[in-house]
């Protein structure tokens, strides 16, 4: 059940981002997308830190004192460095290709990761049939977004591919950091890195007059929606137990959600018959892939523990806040799973 809630939270996170982006469009074309993006990035970092540190309790303060090891720092940098420039790459790509092309290529990256996780799953008969959902989902996205209708140059396609790679990289790194219990802190660090390295310099050097009530009120609403989206995204990874394939499956329906948000708020037109058919294909393929991932999760939980030693570590040293941890007898570590018990959920790793 937690995996279903995680998928719903990720979908709600995507909706928040789409609503925020649609609300910010009322500032165009009077203000440039670069300045508006810098404002959203800077205020978003402030709001995320405010929402994180105000309710911080004893356990969270103890976790904040834990220093990252070399393996954690590796994945922190893998997520952090490309994500800082993700917004600029998106804007540069949109100046050279249409929105439908960008959406299609971005969804292609999420589809590829989800399909790879399903195909590479161990001990699954007929696993290559899961590639069918990749074909159906890609066809549905193409029917909905109608890519390449406005033309696309070589540089635009390269930038679009880079944006898709950054998105897939962020999903994989977020899953790894969730297993280590550090994703929330890394997302906060990522917000401030983007604000300090990109947002503040752009606001200082620009000649635009952005200090107005109309601009600031719009940016505050958009930044709050982005902060909520980040919180939901982190919580979704926790609930799906760092399953990046399942998260990618939810991201495949982002074009459908963005289209519906555009129709509701009035920033986009309703798709035609082919568009609605494509939306149905995307949602159907995503639901089928989600069902396959759910079965894989149940298969992992059903495996038995052999030779594990149960131990309750101190609260200040435990990465999961003092919960139960299984110590494996070998150096082979697999994905974390949850064991339901009368005393609540026990988190453990098995070999």
mmCIF file of C-alpha atoms in Angstrom:
data_model
loop_
_atom_site.group_PDB
_atom_site.id
_atom_site.type_symbol
_atom_site.label_atom_id
_atom_site.label_comp_id
_atom_site.label_asym_id
_atom_site.label_seq_id
_atom_site.Cartn_x
_atom_site.Cartn_y
_atom_site.Cartn_z
ATOM 1 C CA UNK A 1 0.000 0.000 0.000
ATOM 2 C CA UNK A 2 2.888 2.358 0.718
ATOM 3 C CA UNK A 3 4.093 2.021 -2.878
ATOM 4 C CA UNK A 4 0.702 3.179 -4.120
ATOM 5 C CA UNK A 5 0.803 6.206 -1.811
ATOM 6 C CA UNK A 6 4.328 6.965 -3.012
ATOM 7 C CA UNK A 7 3.186 6.877 -6.643
ATOM 8 C CA UNK A 8 0.261 9.187 -5.836
ATOM 9 C CA UNK A 9 2.582 11.622 -4.051
ATOM 10 C CA UNK A 10 4.938 11.705 -7.040
ATOM 11 C CA UNK A 11 1.983 12.383 -9.341
ATOM 12 C CA UNK A 12 0.821 15.176 -7.031
ATOM 13 C CA UNK A 13 4.357 16.578 -7.091
ATOM 14 C CA UNK A 14 4.258 16.719 -10.894
ATOM 15 C CA UNK A 15 0.868 18.452 -10.755
ATOM 16 C CA UNK A 16 2.242 21.100 -8.367
ATOM 17 C CA UNK A 17 5.138 21.810 -10.724
ATOM 18 C CA UNK A 18 2.769 22.110 -13.715
ATOM 19 C CA UNK A 19 0.395 24.433 -11.848
ATOM 20 C CA UNK A 20 3.317 26.605 -10.713
ATOM 21 C CA UNK A 21 4.725 26.814 -14.235
ATOM 22 C CA UNK A 22 1.292 27.681 -15.641
ATOM 23 C CA UNK A 23 0.779 30.384 -13.003
ATOM 24 C CA UNK A 24 4.180 31.919 -13.771
ATOM 25 C CA UNK A 25 3.324 32.304 -17.471
ATOM 26 C CA UNK A 26 1.365 35.480 -16.713
ATOM 27 C CA UNK A 27 4.723 37.238 -16.240
ATOM 28 C CA UNK A 28 5.681 36.569 -19.871
ATOM 29 C CA UNK A 29 6.654 38.257 -22.142
ATOM 30 C CA UNK A 30 7.029 41.397 -20.002
ATOM 31 C CA UNK A 31 9.798 39.646 -18.054
ATOM 32 C CA UNK A 32 12.381 37.205 -19.341
ATOM 33 C CA UNK A 33 12.245 33.539 -18.415
ATOM 34 C CA UNK A 34 15.791 33.774 -17.039
ATOM 35 C CA UNK A 35 14.890 36.411 -14.450
ATOM 36 C CA UNK A 36 11.642 34.697 -13.469
ATOM 37 C CA UNK A 37 13.470 31.376 -13.133
ATOM 38 C CA UNK A 38 16.150 32.999 -10.964
ATOM 39 C CA UNK A 39 13.495 34.452 -8.653
ATOM 40 C CA UNK A 40 11.690 31.120 -8.373
ATOM 41 C CA UNK A 41 14.960 29.286 -7.657
ATOM 42 C CA UNK A 42 16.052 31.733 -4.944
ATOM 43 C CA UNK A 43 12.718 31.947 -3.138
ATOM 44 C CA UNK A 44 12.186 28.202 -3.523
ATOM 45 C CA UNK A 45 15.427 27.488 -1.653
ATOM 46 C CA UNK A 46 14.363 29.841 1.152
ATOM 47 C CA UNK A 47 10.912 28.277 1.496
ATOM 48 C CA UNK A 48 12.276 24.717 1.403
ATOM 49 C CA UNK A 49 14.769 25.450 4.192
ATOM 50 C CA UNK A 50 12.082 27.224 6.206
ATOM 51 C CA UNK A 51 9.713 24.260 5.914
ATOM 52 C CA UNK A 52 12.547 21.867 6.813
ATOM 53 C CA UNK A 53 14.069 23.569 9.842
ATOM 54 C CA UNK A 54 11.017 24.956 11.638
ATOM 55 C CA UNK A 55 9.542 21.567 12.679
ATOM 56 C CA UNK A 56 12.938 19.973 13.237
ATOM 57 C CA UNK A 57 12.984 17.747 16.323
ATOM 58 C CA UNK A 58 15.632 15.860 18.270
ATOM 59 C CA UNK A 59 15.972 12.990 15.795
ATOM 60 C CA UNK A 60 16.349 15.330 12.845
ATOM 61 C CA UNK A 61 19.009 17.346 14.666
ATOM 62 C CA UNK A 62 20.884 14.124 15.355
ATOM 63 C CA UNK A 63 20.689 13.138 11.692
ATOM 64 C CA UNK A 64 21.971 16.547 10.647
ATOM 65 C CA UNK A 65 25.153 15.957 12.684
ATOM 66 C CA UNK A 66 25.980 12.771 10.781
ATOM 67 C CA UNK A 67 28.802 13.335 8.313
ATOM 68 C CA UNK A 68 28.605 11.964 4.807
ATOM 69 C CA UNK A 69 31.104 9.297 3.815
ATOM 70 C CA UNK A 70 32.867 9.027 0.477
ATOM 71 C CA UNK A 71 30.128 6.906 -1.137
ATOM 72 C CA UNK A 72 27.447 9.363 -0.082
ATOM 73 C CA UNK A 73 29.443 12.334 -1.375
ATOM 74 C CA UNK A 74 29.812 10.574 -4.739
ATOM 75 C CA UNK A 75 26.052 10.349 -5.218
ATOM 76 C CA UNK A 76 25.562 13.858 -3.806
ATOM 77 C CA UNK A 77 27.794 15.276 -6.536
ATOM 78 C CA UNK A 78 26.197 13.061 -9.191
ATOM 79 C CA UNK A 79 22.816 14.602 -8.337
ATOM 80 C CA UNK A 80 23.985 18.109 -7.499
ATOM 81 C CA UNK A 81 26.208 19.174 -10.390
ATOM 82 C CA UNK A 82 23.852 18.414 -13.324
ATOM 83 C CA UNK A 83 20.756 19.610 -11.441
ATOM 84 C CA UNK A 84 22.191 23.101 -10.935
ATOM 85 C CA UNK A 85 22.114 23.723 -14.683
ATOM 86 C CA UNK A 86 18.917 21.794 -15.420
ATOM 87 C CA UNK A 87 16.723 24.894 -15.587
ATOM 88 C CA UNK A 88 19.093 26.704 -17.942
ATOM 89 C CA UNK A 89 19.302 23.658 -20.229
ATOM 90 C CA UNK A 90 15.497 23.480 -20.356
ATOM 91 C CA UNK A 91 15.181 27.141 -21.280
ATOM 92 C CA UNK A 92 17.889 26.875 -23.931
ATOM 93 C CA UNK A 93 16.182 23.803 -25.395
ATOM 94 C CA UNK A 94 12.761 25.497 -25.491
ATOM 95 C CA UNK A 95 14.254 28.383 -27.489
ATOM 96 C CA UNK A 96 15.146 25.917 -30.267
ATOM 97 C CA UNK A 97 12.470 23.204 -30.130
ATOM 98 C CA UNK A 98 8.763 23.194 -29.357
ATOM 99 C CA UNK A 99 7.288 22.078 -26.043
ATOM 100 C CA UNK A 100 5.954 18.845 -27.536
ATOM 101 C CA UNK A 101 9.416 17.754 -28.651
ATOM 102 C CA UNK A 102 10.908 18.508 -25.226
ATOM 103 C CA UNK A 103 8.112 16.620 -23.465
ATOM 104 C CA UNK A 104 8.506 13.623 -25.762
ATOM 105 C CA UNK A 105 12.260 13.317 -25.280
ATOM 106 C CA UNK A 106 11.999 13.828 -21.512
ATOM 107 C CA UNK A 107 9.350 11.124 -21.286
ATOM 108 C CA UNK A 108 11.521 8.895 -23.465
ATOM 109 C CA UNK A 109 14.200 9.050 -20.764
ATOM 110 C CA UNK A 110 11.751 8.094 -17.997
ATOM 111 C CA UNK A 111 10.311 5.302 -20.152
ATOM 112 C CA UNK A 112 13.783 3.941 -20.869
ATOM 113 C CA UNK A 113 14.727 3.791 -17.173
ATOM 114 C CA UNK A 114 11.438 2.137 -16.158
ATOM 115 C CA UNK A 115 11.699 -0.427 -18.973
ATOM 116 C CA UNK A 116 15.313 -1.207 -18.138
ATOM 117 C CA UNK A 117 14.442 -1.857 -14.488
ATOM 118 C CA UNK A 118 11.661 -4.229 -15.504
ATOM 119 C CA UNK A 119 13.687 -6.063 -18.147
ATOM 120 C CA UNK A 120 16.756 -6.452 -15.927
ATOM 121 C CA UNK A 121 14.758 -7.758 -12.941
ATOM 122 C CA UNK A 122 16.136 -11.169 -11.855
ATOM 123 C CA UNK A 123 14.196 -14.430 -12.073
ATOM 124 C CA UNK A 124 11.234 -13.096 -14.003
ATOM 125 C CA UNK A 125 9.764 -15.192 -16.823
ATOM 126 C CA UNK A 126 8.578 -13.230 -19.843
ATOM 127 C CA UNK A 127 10.312 -10.083 -18.657
ATOM 128 C CA UNK A 128 11.100 -8.991 -22.215
ATOM 129 C CA UNK A 129 7.379 -8.547 -22.787
ATOM 130 C CA UNK A 130 7.628 -5.457 -20.562
ATOM 131 C CA UNK A 131 9.335 -3.705 -23.471
ATOM 132 C CA UNK A 132 5.874 -3.588 -25.054
ATOM 133 C CA UNK A 133 4.821 -0.941 -22.515
ATOM 134 C CA UNK A 134 7.766 1.182 -23.643
ATOM 135 C CA UNK A 135 6.526 1.118 -27.258
ATOM 136 C CA UNK A 136 2.900 1.812 -26.291
ATOM 137 C CA UNK A 137 3.865 4.644 -23.923
ATOM 138 C CA UNK A 138 6.154 6.300 -26.469
ATOM 139 C CA UNK A 139 3.469 6.098 -29.161
ATOM 140 C CA UNK A 140 0.939 7.638 -26.779
ATOM 141 C CA UNK A 141 3.249 10.516 -25.844
ATOM 142 C CA UNK A 142 3.974 11.224 -29.517
ATOM 143 C CA UNK A 143 0.226 11.333 -30.288
ATOM 144 C CA UNK A 144 -0.405 13.675 -27.358
ATOM 145 C CA UNK A 145 2.512 16.105 -27.694
ATOM 146 C CA UNK A 146 2.980 15.961 -31.510
ATOM 147 C CA UNK A 147 6.743 16.460 -31.519
ATOM 148 C CA UNK A 148 8.788 18.008 -34.349
ATOM 149 C CA UNK A 149 5.776 19.900 -35.707
ATOM 150 C CA UNK A 150 7.593 23.199 -35.305
ATOM 151 C CA UNK A 151 10.925 21.938 -36.590
ATOM 152 C CA UNK A 152 14.026 21.219 -34.573
ATOM 153 C CA UNK A 153 17.691 21.923 -35.245
ATOM 154 C CA UNK A 154 20.619 19.776 -34.266
ATOM 155 C CA UNK A 155 21.584 21.938 -31.290
ATOM 156 C CA UNK A 156 18.009 21.936 -30.009
ATOM 157 C CA UNK A 157 17.816 18.146 -30.138
ATOM 158 C CA UNK A 158 21.179 17.857 -28.367
ATOM 159 C CA UNK A 159 20.036 20.176 -25.569
ATOM 160 C CA UNK A 160 16.763 18.263 -25.285
ATOM 161 C CA UNK A 161 18.687 14.991 -24.985
ATOM 162 C CA UNK A 162 20.923 16.507 -22.306
ATOM 163 C CA UNK A 163 17.831 17.607 -20.350
ATOM 164 C CA UNK A 164 16.445 14.058 -20.558
ATOM 165 C CA UNK A 165 19.756 12.572 -19.376
ATOM 166 C CA UNK A 166 19.827 15.003 -16.443
ATOM 167 C CA UNK A 167 16.301 13.921 -15.503
ATOM 168 C CA UNK A 168 17.183 10.205 -15.581
ATOM 169 C CA UNK A 169 20.395 10.884 -13.656
ATOM 170 C CA UNK A 170 18.436 12.727 -10.971
ATOM 171 C CA UNK A 171 15.974 9.852 -10.590
ATOM 172 C CA UNK A 172 18.732 7.230 -10.204
ATOM 173 C CA UNK A 173 20.770 9.371 -7.794
ATOM 174 C CA UNK A 174 17.669 10.183 -5.723
ATOM 175 C CA UNK A 175 16.983 6.478 -5.310
ATOM 176 C CA UNK A 176 20.549 5.840 -4.119
ATOM 177 C CA UNK A 177 20.451 8.782 -1.695
ATOM 178 C CA UNK A 178 17.097 7.598 -0.312
ATOM 179 C CA UNK A 179 18.687 4.251 0.548
ATOM 180 C CA UNK A 180 21.390 6.180 2.441
ATOM 181 C CA UNK A 181 18.837 8.383 4.219
ATOM 182 C CA UNK A 182 20.271 11.656 2.870
ATOM 183 C CA UNK A 183 17.944 12.685 0.020
ATOM 184 C CA UNK A 184 16.148 15.407 1.992
ATOM 185 C CA UNK A 185 19.395 17.147 2.915
ATOM 186 C CA UNK A 186 20.734 16.847 -0.628
ATOM 187 C CA UNK A 187 17.576 18.387 -2.109
ATOM 188 C CA UNK A 188 17.967 21.317 0.270
ATOM 189 C CA UNK A 189 21.633 21.657 -0.695
ATOM 190 C CA UNK A 190 20.669 21.491 -4.362
ATOM 191 C CA UNK A 191 18.144 24.303 -3.928
ATOM 192 C CA UNK A 192 20.698 26.587 -2.298
ATOM 193 C CA UNK A 193 23.404 25.716 -4.816
ATOM 194 C CA UNK A 194 21.107 26.754 -7.656
ATOM 195 C CA UNK A 195 20.107 29.919 -5.803
ATOM 196 C CA UNK A 196 23.673 31.001 -4.973
ATOM 197 C CA UNK A 197 25.378 29.991 -8.230
ATOM 198 C CA UNK A 198 22.642 30.932 -10.689
ATOM 199 C CA UNK A 199 19.691 32.745 -9.101
ATOM 200 C CA UNK A 200 21.375 35.528 -7.129
ATOM 201 C CA UNK A 201 23.981 36.432 -9.830
ATOM 202 C CA UNK A 202 21.225 36.721 -12.469
ATOM 203 C CA UNK A 203 19.104 38.970 -10.235
ATOM 204 C CA UNK A 204 22.081 41.186 -9.417
ATOM 205 C CA UNK A 205 23.322 41.582 -12.998
ATOM 206 C CA UNK A 206 19.970 41.968 -14.779
ATOM 207 C CA UNK A 207 18.654 45.343 -15.913
ATOM 208 C CA UNK A 208 14.994 44.348 -15.574
ATOM 209 C CA UNK A 209 12.831 45.951 -12.922
ATOM 210 C CA UNK A 210 11.462 42.936 -11.107
ATOM 211 C CA UNK A 211 10.849 44.465 -7.646
ATOM 212 C CA UNK A 212 7.106 44.923 -8.048
ATOM 213 C CA UNK A 213 4.153 43.516 -6.142
ATOM 214 C CA UNK A 214 2.771 41.780 -9.235
ATOM 215 C CA UNK A 215 6.043 39.954 -9.978
ATOM 216 C CA UNK A 216 6.890 39.060 -6.374
ATOM 217 C CA UNK A 217 3.388 37.799 -5.527
ATOM 218 C CA UNK A 218 3.381 35.563 -8.609
ATOM 219 C CA UNK A 219 6.848 34.218 -7.878
ATOM 220 C CA UNK A 220 5.985 33.546 -4.219
ATOM 221 C CA UNK A 221 3.014 31.366 -5.200
ATOM 222 C CA UNK A 222 5.091 29.488 -7.782
ATOM 223 C CA UNK A 223 7.957 28.992 -5.324
ATOM 224 C CA UNK A 224 5.601 27.646 -2.660
ATOM 225 C CA UNK A 225 4.180 25.162 -5.153
ATOM 226 C CA UNK A 226 7.706 24.064 -6.106
ATOM 227 C CA UNK A 227 8.603 23.660 -2.429
ATOM 228 C CA UNK A 228 5.549 21.453 -1.891
ATOM 229 C CA UNK A 229 6.520 19.472 -4.989
ATOM 230 C CA UNK A 230 10.031 18.885 -3.625
ATOM 231 C CA UNK A 231 8.654 17.737 -0.278
ATOM 232 C CA UNK A 232 6.255 15.325 -1.967
ATOM 233 C CA UNK A 233 9.033 14.055 -4.233
ATOM 234 C CA UNK A 234 11.275 13.209 -1.262
ATOM 235 C CA UNK A 235 8.420 11.533 0.598
ATOM 236 C CA UNK A 236 7.470 9.544 -2.510
ATOM 237 C CA UNK A 237 10.960 8.028 -2.722
ATOM 238 C CA UNK A 238 10.701 7.017 0.940
ATOM 239 C CA UNK A 239 7.342 5.326 0.427
ATOM 240 C CA UNK A 240 8.382 3.392 -2.684
ATOM 241 C CA UNK A 241 11.583 2.289 -0.895
ATOM 242 C CA UNK A 242 13.948 4.075 -3.312
ATOM 243 C CA UNK A 243 12.505 2.291 -6.363
ATOM 244 C CA UNK A 244 13.619 4.625 -9.168
ATOM 245 C CA UNK A 245 11.904 2.456 -11.788
ATOM 246 C CA UNK A 246 8.500 2.944 -10.180
ATOM 247 C CA UNK A 247 9.100 6.710 -9.884
ATOM 248 C CA UNK A 248 10.049 6.801 -13.572
ATOM 249 C CA UNK A 249 6.800 5.021 -14.383
ATOM 250 C CA UNK A 250 4.863 7.809 -12.664
ATOM 251 C CA UNK A 251 6.895 10.462 -14.484
ATOM 252 C CA UNK A 252 5.794 8.957 -17.787
ATOM 253 C CA UNK A 253 2.311 10.423 -17.240
ATOM 254 C CA UNK A 254 3.729 13.939 -16.804
ATOM 255 C CA UNK A 255 2.683 15.038 -20.334
ATOM 256 C CA UNK A 256 -0.889 13.950 -19.590
ATOM 257 C CA UNK A 257 -0.935 15.785 -16.253
ATOM 258 C CA UNK A 258 0.598 18.919 -17.784
ATOM 259 C CA UNK A 259 -1.994 18.848 -20.585
ATOM 260 C CA UNK A 260 -4.869 18.534 -18.102
ATOM 261 C CA UNK A 261 -3.475 21.366 -15.956
ATOM 262 C CA UNK A 262 -3.175 23.556 -19.045
ATOM 263 C CA UNK A 263 -6.789 22.868 -20.011
ATOM 264 C CA UNK A 264 -8.063 23.581 -16.489
ATOM 265 C CA UNK A 265 -6.140 26.825 -15.875
ATOM 266 C CA UNK A 266 -6.524 28.027 -19.463
ATOM 267 C CA UNK A 267 -2.875 28.185 -20.498
ATOM 268 C CA UNK A 268 -3.165 25.408 -23.088
ATOM 269 C CA UNK A 269 -5.694 24.179 -25.600
ATOM 270 C CA UNK A 270 -7.544 20.898 -25.386
ATOM 271 C CA UNK A 271 -5.983 18.085 -27.438
ATOM 272 C CA UNK A 272 -7.824 16.577 -30.356
ATOM 273 C CA UNK A 273 -9.073 13.031 -30.718
ATOM 274 C CA UNK A 274 -5.565 11.703 -31.418
ATOM 275 C CA UNK A 275 -4.266 13.525 -28.341
ATOM 276 C CA UNK A 276 -6.873 11.976 -26.055
ATOM 277 C CA UNK A 277 -6.157 8.527 -27.498
ATOM 278 C CA UNK A 278 -2.460 9.104 -26.833
ATOM 279 C CA UNK A 279 -3.225 10.141 -23.246
ATOM 280 C CA UNK A 280 -5.190 6.927 -22.701
ATOM 281 C CA UNK A 281 -2.293 4.883 -24.109
ATOM 282 C CA UNK A 282 0.224 6.608 -21.822
ATOM 283 C CA UNK A 283 -1.882 6.126 -18.709
ATOM 284 C CA UNK A 284 -2.631 2.492 -19.604
ATOM 285 C CA UNK A 285 1.034 1.666 -20.226
ATOM 286 C CA UNK A 286 2.043 3.377 -16.979
ATOM 287 C CA UNK A 287 -0.568 1.473 -14.961
ATOM 288 C CA UNK A 288 0.586 -1.830 -16.459
ATOM 289 C CA UNK A 289 4.212 -1.008 -15.653
ATOM 290 C CA UNK A 290 3.241 0.054 -12.118
ATOM 291 C CA UNK A 291 1.496 -3.302 -11.621
ATOM 292 C CA UNK A 292 4.671 -5.089 -12.738
ATOM 293 C CA UNK A 293 6.812 -3.050 -10.329
ATOM 294 C CA UNK A 294 4.350 -3.743 -7.512
ATOM 295 C CA UNK A 295 4.685 -7.479 -8.120
ATOM 296 C CA UNK A 296 8.467 -7.170 -8.083
ATOM 297 C CA UNK A 297 8.231 -5.396 -4.709
ATOM 298 C CA UNK A 298 6.048 -8.146 -3.277
ATOM 299 C CA UNK A 299 8.522 -10.727 -4.595
ATOM 300 C CA UNK A 300 11.363 -8.965 -2.763
ATOM 301 C CA UNK A 301 9.418 -8.812 0.518
ATOM 302 C CA UNK A 302 8.515 -12.506 0.256
ATOM 303 C CA UNK A 303 12.166 -13.601 0.194
ATOM 304 C CA UNK A 304 13.423 -15.126 3.426
ATOM 305 C CA UNK A 305 16.320 -14.047 5.589
ATOM 306 C CA UNK A 306 19.090 -16.558 6.109
ATOM 307 C CA UNK A 307 21.744 -16.039 8.742
ATOM 308 C CA UNK A 308 20.874 -12.418 9.509
ATOM 309 C CA UNK A 309 21.415 -11.022 12.988
ATOM 310 C CA UNK A 310 18.854 -8.587 14.342
ATOM 311 C CA UNK A 311 20.164 -5.586 16.193
ATOM 312 C CA UNK A 312 18.718 -2.324 17.512
ATOM 313 C CA UNK A 313 21.366 0.421 17.035
ATOM 314 C CA UNK A 314 21.446 3.613 19.096
ATOM 315 C CA UNK A 315 19.074 6.345 17.882
ATOM 316 C CA UNK A 316 21.893 8.830 17.367
ATOM 317 C CA UNK A 317 23.855 6.450 15.154
ATOM 318 C CA UNK A 318 21.113 4.674 13.217
ATOM 319 C CA UNK A 319 20.475 5.929 9.680
ATOM 320 C CA UNK A 320 16.780 5.136 10.005
ATOM 321 C CA UNK A 321 16.268 6.906 13.318
ATOM 322 C CA UNK A 322 16.641 3.943 15.666
ATOM 323 C CA UNK A 323 14.557 1.386 13.759
ATOM 324 C CA UNK A 324 15.487 -2.251 13.492
ATOM 325 C CA UNK A 325 18.375 -3.065 11.179
ATOM 326 C CA UNK A 326 19.408 -6.446 9.801
ATOM 327 C CA UNK A 327 23.151 -7.131 9.657
ATOM 328 C CA UNK A 328 23.851 -9.334 6.602
ATOM 329 C CA UNK A 329 26.398 -12.135 6.831
ATOM 330 C CA UNK A 330 28.048 -11.183 3.526
ATOM 331 C CA UNK A 331 29.112 -8.011 1.768
ATOM 332 C CA UNK A 332 26.372 -8.270 -0.877
ATOM 333 C CA UNK A 333 23.701 -5.620 -0.202
ATOM 334 C CA UNK A 334 20.340 -5.585 -1.906
ATOM 335 C CA UNK A 335 17.517 -3.048 -1.837
ATOM 336 C CA UNK A 336 15.915 -2.104 1.471
ATOM 337 C CA UNK A 337 12.502 -3.585 2.133
ATOM 338 C CA UNK A 338 9.928 -3.306 4.917
ATOM 339 C CA UNK A 339 8.797 -6.175 7.107
ATOM 340 C CA UNK A 340 5.317 -5.727 8.659
ATOM 341 C CA UNK A 341 5.125 -6.877 12.251
ATOM 342 C CA UNK A 342 2.974 -6.460 15.331
ATOM 343 C CA UNK A 343 5.419 -3.855 16.620
ATOM 344 C CA UNK A 344 5.266 -1.738 13.466
ATOM 345 C CA UNK A 345 7.426 -1.671 10.330
ATOM 346 C CA UNK A 346 10.978 -3.005 10.675
ATOM 347 C CA UNK A 347 13.437 -1.805 8.104
ATOM 348 C CA UNK A 348 16.169 -4.218 7.229
ATOM 349 C CA UNK A 349 18.552 -5.238 4.468
ATOM 350 C CA UNK A 350 19.001 -8.793 3.351
ATOM 351 C CA UNK A 351 21.818 -10.659 1.596
#
